[in-house]
Short mmCIF file of C-alpha atoms in Angstrom, two decimals:
data_model
loop_
_atom_site.label_atom_id
_atom_site.label_comp_id
_atom_site.label_asym_id
_atom_site.label_seq_id
_atom_site.Cartn_x
_atom_site.Cartn_y
_atom_site.Cartn_z
CA MET A 22 140.75 149.57 91.56
CA ILE A 23 138.63 148.23 94.42
CA THR A 24 140.68 146.30 96.86
CA ILE A 25 140.23 143.92 99.74
CA PHE A 26 142.70 143.14 102.71
CA LEU A 27 142.50 139.39 103.58
CA HIS A 28 142.82 138.55 107.14
CA GLU A 29 145.32 135.97 108.45
CA ALA A 30 142.44 133.30 108.96
CA LEU A 31 141.87 133.26 105.29
CA PHE A 32 145.51 132.07 104.44
CA TRP A 33 144.36 128.66 106.31
CA GLN A 34 140.91 128.56 105.08
CA PHE A 35 141.50 128.92 101.36
CA GLY A 36 145.07 127.46 101.27
CA THR A 37 146.13 130.11 98.91
CA GLY A 38 149.91 130.22 99.73
CA PHE A 39 149.98 133.85 100.61
CA GLU A 40 153.38 134.82 102.32
CA SER A 41 152.61 137.81 104.26
CA ARG A 42 149.58 139.41 106.20
CA GLY A 43 147.67 142.13 104.59
CA GLN A 44 148.68 141.14 101.06
CA ILE A 45 146.33 143.15 98.58
CA LEU A 46 144.35 141.41 95.94
CA ASN A 47 141.85 143.05 93.66
CA VAL A 48 138.06 141.67 93.76
CA SER A 49 138.08 139.76 90.61
CA LEU A 50 141.01 137.66 91.90
CA PHE A 51 139.54 136.91 95.25
CA LYS A 52 136.06 135.79 93.67
CA SER A 53 138.07 133.43 91.53
CA ILE A 54 139.80 131.92 94.53
CA PHE A 55 136.44 131.70 96.72
CA TYR A 56 134.36 129.95 93.92
CA GLU A 57 137.09 127.62 93.02
CA LYS A 58 137.10 126.27 96.49
CA ARG A 59 134.19 123.86 96.68
CA THR A 60 132.46 122.65 99.57
CA MET A 61 133.24 118.78 100.11
CA PHE A 62 129.54 117.35 100.24
CA ASP A 63 128.60 113.47 100.23
CA VAL A 64 125.80 111.32 101.24
CA HIS A 65 126.47 107.94 102.83
CA PHE A 66 124.19 105.07 103.53
CA GLN A 67 124.88 102.80 106.50
CA LEU A 68 123.21 99.82 108.03
CA ARG A 69 121.87 99.52 111.65
CA TYR A 70 121.11 96.05 112.88
CA PRO A 71 118.82 95.07 115.68
CA ARG A 72 120.63 94.32 118.91
CA ARG A 73 120.18 91.68 121.48
CA GLY A 74 121.15 90.50 124.80
CA LYS A 75 122.74 92.42 127.81
CA ASN A 76 125.86 93.34 125.61
CA LYS A 77 123.50 94.73 122.95
CA THR A 78 125.34 92.99 120.28
CA PRO A 79 124.35 93.44 116.78
CA ASN A 80 121.93 90.52 115.32
CA TYR A 81 123.11 90.35 111.84
CA SER A 82 120.86 87.58 110.83
CA LEU A 83 117.92 90.03 111.11
CA PRO A 84 117.15 92.59 108.39
CA ALA A 85 119.12 96.23 109.12
CA ALA A 86 117.63 99.39 108.84
CA ILE A 87 119.15 101.82 106.08
CA TYR A 88 120.23 105.24 107.52
CA PHE A 89 121.68 108.06 105.56
CA VAL A 90 124.28 110.54 106.81
CA VAL A 91 125.44 113.67 105.26
CA ASN A 92 129.15 114.64 105.19
CA VAL A 93 130.05 118.51 104.58
CA ASP A 94 133.87 119.01 104.94
CA GLY A 95 134.57 116.02 106.95
CA VAL A 96 131.78 116.92 109.67
CA LEU A 97 128.97 114.25 109.78
CA SER A 98 125.25 114.79 110.41
CA THR A 99 123.29 112.56 112.68
CA PRO A 100 122.25 109.49 111.01
CA ARG A 101 118.37 109.44 109.78
CA THR A 102 116.43 106.44 108.73
CA THR A 103 115.44 106.06 105.12
CA GLY A 104 112.37 103.87 106.09
CA MET A 105 113.80 100.76 104.28
CA LYS A 106 115.35 97.57 105.47
CA VAL A 107 118.00 95.14 103.94
CA LEU A 108 119.57 91.88 104.92
CA LYS A 109 123.37 92.00 105.31
CA ASP A 110 124.34 89.81 102.51
CA ASP A 111 122.05 91.88 100.00
CA TRP A 112 123.76 95.14 100.82
CA ASP A 113 126.65 96.54 98.72
CA SER A 114 128.39 98.89 100.77
CA THR A 115 130.82 99.92 97.90
CA ALA A 116 128.19 100.72 95.51
CA GLN A 117 125.55 101.97 98.00
CA LYS A 118 122.79 99.94 96.83
CA ILE A 119 120.86 96.69 97.51
CA ASN A 120 121.73 93.69 95.35
CA GLY A 121 119.13 91.95 93.26
CA SER A 122 116.86 92.58 90.38
CA SER A 123 113.20 92.16 91.62
CA ASP A 124 110.62 94.92 91.55
CA GLU A 125 110.86 95.66 95.18
CA VAL A 126 114.61 95.86 95.18
CA GLN A 127 114.65 98.27 92.22
CA HIS A 128 111.91 100.41 93.75
CA LYS A 129 114.20 100.58 97.06
CA ASN A 130 117.26 101.52 95.11
CA ARG A 131 115.20 104.24 93.13
CA ARG A 132 114.30 105.60 96.61
CA LEU A 133 117.81 105.64 97.77
CA LYS A 134 118.87 107.37 94.46
CA ARG A 135 116.07 110.09 95.00
CA ILE A 136 117.26 110.69 98.58
CA LYS A 137 120.71 111.39 97.65
CA SER A 138 119.93 113.59 94.48
CA ASP A 139 117.32 115.54 96.68
CA LEU A 140 120.08 115.94 99.33
CA ASP A 141 122.63 117.19 96.68
CA ALA A 142 120.01 119.58 95.33
CA LEU A 143 119.11 120.92 98.60
CA GLU A 144 122.85 121.49 99.62
CA GLN A 145 123.20 123.35 96.33
CA GLU A 146 120.31 125.67 97.12
CA LEU A 147 121.09 126.47 100.71
CA SER A 148 124.87 127.28 99.61
CA ALA A 149 123.36 129.84 97.26
CA THR A 150 121.72 131.68 100.09
CA MET A 151 123.75 131.16 103.23
CA ASP A 152 127.48 131.78 104.05
CA VAL A 153 127.76 128.64 106.00
CA VAL A 154 125.95 125.41 105.62
CA THR A 155 126.41 122.42 107.93
CA SER A 156 125.57 119.08 107.42
CA GLN A 157 123.03 118.85 110.26
CA HIS A 158 121.40 121.98 108.77
CA ILE A 159 120.87 120.27 105.61
CA VAL A 160 119.34 117.21 107.22
CA ASP A 161 117.03 119.12 109.37
CA VAL A 162 115.80 121.24 106.42
CA TYR A 163 115.31 117.82 104.24
CA VAL A 164 113.30 116.15 106.72
CA GLY A 165 111.22 119.28 107.33
CA LYS A 166 110.62 119.67 103.67
CA LYS A 167 109.75 116.04 103.03
CA GLN A 168 107.40 115.73 105.91
CA LYS A 169 105.75 119.27 106.10
CA ARG A 170 106.46 120.97 102.69
CA LEU A 171 105.87 118.33 100.01
CA THR A 172 103.11 119.94 97.93
CA VAL A 173 100.35 118.19 96.17
CA SER A 174 101.52 119.25 92.72
CA LYS A 175 105.11 117.94 93.61
CA ALA A 176 103.97 114.68 95.06
CA PHE A 177 101.82 114.24 91.69
CA ASP A 178 104.85 114.85 89.63
CA ASN A 179 106.68 112.53 91.85
CA HIS A 180 104.22 109.57 91.13
CA LEU A 181 104.07 110.44 87.32
CA GLU A 182 107.57 109.89 86.88
CA THR A 183 107.69 106.77 88.56
CA ILE A 184 104.77 105.22 86.33
CA ARG A 185 106.20 106.79 83.17
CA ASN A 186 109.52 104.92 83.71
CA PRO A 187 108.90 101.75 85.56
CA TYR A 188 111.59 99.28 86.15
CA ASP A 189 109.84 96.60 84.15
CA LYS A 190 109.04 98.17 80.72
CA GLU A 191 106.03 95.66 80.38
CA GLU A 192 104.30 97.24 83.24
CA ALA A 193 104.15 100.64 81.37
CA LEU A 194 100.71 102.18 81.41
CA LYS A 195 99.26 102.60 78.25
CA GLU A 196 98.92 106.08 76.44
CA LYS A 197 95.17 106.44 77.41
CA SER A 198 95.77 105.36 80.88
CA MET A 199 98.52 108.07 81.13
CA GLU A 200 96.26 110.75 79.70
CA LYS A 201 93.80 109.93 82.62
CA TRP A 202 96.60 110.35 85.26
CA ASP A 203 97.70 113.77 83.63
CA ARG A 204 93.98 114.98 83.26
CA SER A 205 93.72 114.16 87.05
CA LYS A 206 96.60 116.25 87.99
CA GLU A 207 95.32 119.16 86.03
CA LEU A 208 92.08 118.89 87.88
CA VAL A 209 93.79 119.00 91.33
CA GLU A 210 95.77 121.85 90.26
CA GLU A 211 93.02 123.81 88.87
CA PHE A 212 90.92 123.19 92.30
CA LEU A 213 93.91 124.30 94.40
CA LYS A 214 94.13 127.34 92.08
CA SER A 215 90.63 128.14 92.48
CA ILE A 216 91.00 128.12 96.49
CA LYS A 217 94.26 130.15 96.17
CA MET A 218 96.42 126.88 97.53
CA GLU A 219 98.65 126.18 94.71
CA ASN A 220 101.42 125.15 96.93
CA LEU A 221 99.47 123.35 99.55
CA PRO A 222 101.33 120.66 101.22
CA VAL A 223 100.25 117.12 101.14
CA ILE A 224 99.59 116.83 104.84
CA HIS A 225 97.12 119.73 104.69
CA PHE A 226 95.00 118.01 101.87
CA THR A 227 92.53 116.70 104.56
CA LEU A 228 89.40 114.80 104.20
CA PRO A 229 87.15 118.16 104.43
CA LEU A 230 89.34 119.29 101.56
CA ALA A 231 88.78 116.32 99.70
CA GLU A 232 85.04 116.75 99.99
CA LYS A 233 85.43 120.29 98.56
CA TYR A 234 87.40 118.87 95.77
CA ARG A 235 84.63 116.29 95.04
CA LYS A 236 81.99 119.27 95.21
CA PHE A 237 84.28 121.18 92.71
CA MET A 238 84.27 118.46 89.91
CA VAL A 239 80.66 117.86 90.21
CA LYS A 240 79.88 121.48 90.17
CA LYS A 241 82.22 122.70 87.40
CA TYR A 242 82.34 119.42 85.11
CA LYS A 243 79.22 117.63 86.05
CA PHE A 244 81.10 114.64 87.05
CA GLY A 245 79.21 111.55 88.24
CA LYS A 246 80.04 109.21 91.09
CA ASP A 247 82.37 107.27 88.94
CA HIS A 248 84.39 110.14 87.57
CA THR A 249 84.88 111.69 90.67
CA SER A 250 85.87 108.87 92.85
CA ARG A 251 88.44 107.80 90.03
CA ASN A 252 90.02 111.12 90.43
CA LEU A 253 89.86 110.89 94.21
CA SER A 254 91.50 107.38 94.01
CA TYR A 255 94.26 108.71 91.94
CA LEU A 256 94.90 111.39 94.49
CA ARG A 257 94.90 108.83 97.40
CA THR A 258 97.45 106.63 95.51
CA VAL A 259 99.76 109.59 94.97
CA PHE A 260 99.60 110.21 98.74
CA GLN A 261 100.23 106.71 99.74
CA GLU A 262 102.94 106.41 97.35
CA ALA A 263 104.66 109.49 98.97
CA LYS A 264 104.01 107.87 102.69
CA LYS A 265 105.60 104.55 101.37
CA ASP A 266 108.73 106.63 100.09
CA GLY A 267 109.11 108.38 103.52
CA GLU A 268 107.97 111.79 101.99
CA VAL A 269 104.96 112.37 104.20
CA PRO A 270 104.31 111.00 107.58
CA ASN A 271 100.74 109.67 106.97
CA ASN A 272 98.35 109.66 103.98
CA PRO A 273 95.69 112.32 104.96
CA ILE A 274 92.83 110.94 102.67
CA TYR A 275 93.45 107.24 103.19
CA ASP A 276 89.75 106.85 104.48
CA VAL A 277 88.15 109.02 101.89
CA GLU A 278 85.01 107.52 100.53
CA LEU A 279 85.01 106.20 96.93
CA PRO A 280 81.34 105.53 95.98
CA ARG A 281 80.69 104.04 92.72
CA SER A 282 77.51 103.53 90.63
CA ARG A 283 76.29 100.03 90.33
CA PRO A 284 77.43 98.79 87.04
CA LYS A 285 74.61 97.87 84.69
CA LYS A 286 74.58 94.46 83.18
CA PRO A 287 74.71 94.45 79.47
CA GLU A 288 71.91 92.48 77.99
CA PRO A 289 72.48 90.32 74.90
CA LEU A 290 70.34 90.98 71.78
CA THR A 291 67.67 88.47 71.14
CA LEU A 292 67.41 86.24 68.05
CA LEU A 293 64.83 88.77 66.61
CA GLU A 294 66.74 91.80 67.38
CA LEU A 295 69.87 90.14 66.17
CA GLN A 296 67.91 89.59 62.81
CA ARG A 297 66.88 93.10 62.56
CA LEU A 298 70.40 94.26 62.78
CA ILE A 299 71.43 91.95 60.04
CA ASP A 300 68.66 93.27 57.77
CA PHE A 301 69.46 96.77 58.65
CA ARG A 302 70.22 98.89 55.55
CA ALA A 303 71.24 102.81 55.73
CA LYS A 304 71.99 105.22 52.99
CA ASP A 305 74.47 106.85 55.22
CA ILE A 306 77.70 104.84 54.43
CA TRP A 307 79.08 105.59 57.98
CA LEU A 308 76.03 104.46 59.83
CA GLN A 309 75.97 101.34 57.72
CA GLN A 310 79.89 100.53 58.32
CA SER A 311 79.01 100.68 62.18
CA ALA A 312 75.99 98.27 61.59
CA ASP A 313 78.40 95.76 59.63
CA ALA A 314 81.07 96.22 62.53
CA ALA A 315 78.33 95.54 65.05
CA ILE A 316 77.46 92.29 63.41
CA PHE A 317 80.97 91.24 63.09
CA MET A 318 81.46 91.70 66.77
CA CYS A 319 78.04 89.98 67.64
CA PHE A 320 79.21 86.90 65.73
CA THR A 321 82.90 86.70 66.61
CA GLY A 322 82.78 87.96 70.42
CA LEU A 323 85.74 90.55 69.88
CA ASP A 324 85.91 93.50 72.00
CA HIS A 325 86.18 96.89 70.25
CA CYS A 326 89.87 96.93 70.69
CA ASP A 327 90.40 93.48 69.43
CA TYR A 328 88.21 94.40 66.61
CA MET A 329 90.67 97.50 65.86
CA ASN A 330 93.73 95.38 65.96
CA PHE A 331 92.22 92.71 63.70
CA ASP A 332 93.98 92.04 60.64
CA ALA A 333 92.63 89.23 58.23
CA ASP A 334 96.04 88.63 56.67
CA ARG A 335 97.82 87.87 60.15
CA HIS A 336 94.77 86.69 62.18
CA ILE A 337 92.91 84.36 59.91
CA ILE A 338 94.00 80.69 59.66
CA THR A 339 92.43 77.42 58.05
CA ILE A 340 91.83 74.34 59.82
CA ASP A 341 90.16 71.49 58.17
CA ASN A 342 88.83 73.77 55.46
CA VAL A 343 87.27 76.00 58.37
CA LYS A 344 88.41 79.69 58.53
CA ILE A 345 89.37 80.68 62.24
CA ILE A 346 90.17 84.05 63.87
CA ARG A 347 93.33 83.28 66.00
CA MET A 348 94.54 86.10 67.86
CA VAL A 349 95.49 87.39 71.46
CA ARG A 350 92.81 89.37 73.43
CA GLN A 351 94.37 92.72 74.28
CA LYS A 352 92.44 93.12 77.77
CA MET A 353 94.05 90.03 78.89
CA CYS A 354 97.74 91.51 78.51
CA ARG A 355 98.15 92.91 81.53
CA LYS A 356 101.23 93.40 83.87
CA GLY A 357 103.50 91.57 81.46
CA TYR A 358 101.16 88.56 81.26
CA ARG A 359 100.73 87.40 77.69
CA PRO A 360 97.64 84.75 77.39
CA GLU A 361 97.31 81.95 74.83
CA PRO A 362 95.58 83.22 71.99
CA VAL A 363 91.77 82.40 71.34
CA GLU A 364 90.49 80.39 68.36
CA ILE A 365 87.25 81.56 66.73
CA PRO A 366 85.58 79.81 63.95
CA ILE A 367 84.06 82.45 61.57
CA LEU A 368 80.39 82.12 61.40
CA PRO A 369 78.56 82.73 58.37
CA GLU A 370 77.08 86.07 59.25
CA ALA A 371 80.64 87.21 60.31
CA MET A 372 82.05 85.94 57.07
CA ALA A 373 79.69 87.81 55.03
CA VAL A 374 80.94 91.03 56.46
CA LEU A 375 84.52 90.21 55.73
CA ASP A 376 83.62 89.42 52.25
CA LYS A 377 81.59 92.82 51.79
CA TYR A 378 84.90 94.54 52.69
CA ASN A 379 87.47 92.07 51.10
CA GLY A 380 88.98 91.61 54.45
CA TYR A 381 89.54 95.12 55.31
CA LEU A 382 87.09 95.93 57.91
CA PRO A 383 86.17 99.54 58.65
CA LYS A 384 88.13 101.12 61.68
CA ILE A 385 85.91 103.26 63.63
CA LYS A 386 86.74 105.03 66.94
CA TYR A 387 84.88 103.78 70.06
CA ASN A 388 82.85 106.79 70.84
CA THR A 389 81.83 107.16 67.25
CA ILE A 390 80.70 103.55 66.73
CA LEU A 391 79.11 103.64 70.19
CA ASP A 392 76.82 106.52 69.13
CA GLN A 393 76.01 105.10 65.77
CA VAL A 394 75.25 101.56 67.06
CA ARG A 395 72.88 103.30 69.58
CA GLN A 396 71.05 105.07 66.91
CA ILE A 397 70.94 101.86 64.83
CA MET A 398 69.40 100.09 67.71
CA SER A 399 66.91 102.90 68.27
CA MET A 400 65.98 102.51 64.62
CA ILE A 401 65.38 98.88 64.63
CA ARG A 402 63.33 99.13 67.94
CA VAL A 403 65.79 98.07 70.49
CA THR A 404 65.12 99.39 73.86
CA LYS A 405 67.90 97.96 75.66
CA ASN A 406 71.00 100.23 77.32
CA ILE A 407 73.43 99.67 74.59
CA SER A 408 77.18 99.61 75.21
CA MET A 409 79.75 97.56 73.16
CA LYS A 410 79.79 95.10 75.86
CA ASN A 411 76.17 94.01 74.80
CA LEU A 412 77.65 92.79 71.49
CA ARG A 413 80.31 90.39 73.05
CA LYS A 414 77.66 89.21 75.34
CA THR A 415 75.37 88.53 72.35
CA CYS A 416 77.97 86.37 70.88
CA GLY A 417 78.44 84.16 74.32
CA THR A 418 74.71 83.91 74.80
CA TYR A 419 74.00 82.95 71.10
CA LEU A 420 76.73 80.17 70.98
CA LEU A 421 75.26 78.76 74.10
CA ASN A 422 71.58 78.69 72.79
CA LYS A 423 72.77 76.93 69.78
CA GLY A 424 74.18 74.24 71.73
CA VAL A 425 77.86 74.95 71.74
CA ARG A 426 79.23 73.35 75.18
CA MET A 427 80.24 75.77 78.11
CA GLU A 428 83.91 74.81 77.89
CA VAL A 429 84.03 75.75 74.21
CA VAL A 430 82.30 79.05 74.71
CA ARG A 431 84.71 79.79 77.44
CA ASP A 432 87.80 79.26 75.16
CA VAL A 433 86.08 81.11 72.17
CA MET A 434 85.48 84.13 74.63
CA GLY A 435 89.12 83.97 76.18
CA HIS A 436 87.83 83.49 79.84
CA GLU A 437 90.30 82.44 82.33
CA THR A 438 87.74 79.98 84.16
CA ILE A 439 84.41 78.37 83.07
CA ALA A 440 82.82 80.08 86.18
CA ILE A 441 82.96 83.51 84.56
CA THR A 442 81.19 81.99 81.27
CA GLU A 443 78.53 80.42 83.53
CA LYS A 444 78.07 83.77 85.40
CA ILE A 445 77.75 86.11 82.37
CA TYR A 446 76.33 84.06 79.46
CA THR A 447 73.89 81.53 81.11
CA ILE A 448 70.88 83.38 79.45
CA VAL A 449 68.20 81.26 77.68
CA TYR A 450 66.56 82.51 74.76
CA PRO A 451 62.53 82.03 74.81
CA GLU A 452 62.98 80.17 71.12
CA THR A 453 65.45 77.50 73.13
CA ILE A 454 62.92 77.20 76.04
CA ILE A 455 60.16 76.22 73.33
CA ASN A 456 62.54 73.87 71.25
CA GLU A 457 63.26 72.21 74.58
CA PHE A 458 59.77 71.66 75.44
CA ARG A 459 58.41 71.01 72.04
CA HIS A 460 58.56 67.14 72.16
CA LEU A 461 56.66 67.66 75.67
CA LEU A 462 54.10 69.73 74.07
CA ILE A 463 53.61 67.49 71.33
CA GLY A 464 53.04 64.41 73.54
#
């Protein structure tokens, strides 16, 4: 049997109660004693107040800086700042957190919790590879890792975790938005892999490297200005959040240029083009359904997302024998804000489409209907650059040219202010100009 002689000092260190020096133990017994003896580890937060006067007395009326201290077997490390401040009355020293329920308070509490969990994980990691781990060594390694070794991939993971689990559930991103963030992370990792820098620290992802990343996206995926700038803006946001949380000293791509293409203003369909769309007939059932959906959107002003959510049983009401669509516009529901529903009287052209499908409009995905509407517009000799916004703009322009007051159009379109309506929809049809001048021409 393999044996080991315990030194007299081990009796005190492990407190095993051995009565004599040199008592023999087998290896398995020694290991059980050793591993049952756990290191006492704790992270404690404390406040440091600004001092004033010659006596340097603490000024408790001002916000105090929050520091963390690591305790290993009763030996304390030097305090290190968390980068956060709090008023004395808002700090709960027992629970080690900030009192309150605001978004800012919850964000700070999540940061405190993350600091504590990161230090705990680091202590376990170091204990597995070192014989003696001191509190000061843990803090030094922690600060070094946070400021010099936080990788781009890890920073992205941290940010994705934050936006996936927000404090306010109403601020949670939609599935499509999360897919864009996930795809952006995949692009960054693919780029870093292509240059053999998978574990690149955030602070080394400098502006020249950001330009290489831009060229990588253009060359490999043929991305345009908007797409490349959006992915770079995601990365800049990730780095900025890491800086805000004290994980890196600065954002290395804060000044990165994010050029955008000048957006093309959607043009409304003219009365003649609108009539051609109404008269359009196709043997292809899918093409005809897309044409009918386009007509419905032209005469109701619904966005594609609102069209997809439209349910005749829930959203159609009757007021004074007039059927009205009453629903909340989806694009106005942002950051927990829920606007008042819009009320849209159903014009005869839109009612004809509803009657054709007995109230159950065909549901067509955005890319599919966009491709088919562009095909239809080409067939009816419409040369405009077509997007789904053209259909909504057609509705507002049509109503104004038919004499509907500006403030009514604003409410029907769901605009916050009448200035938006004036800016976008004050396009006068040639037919309207002629009608307005008819009495002058006759005279």
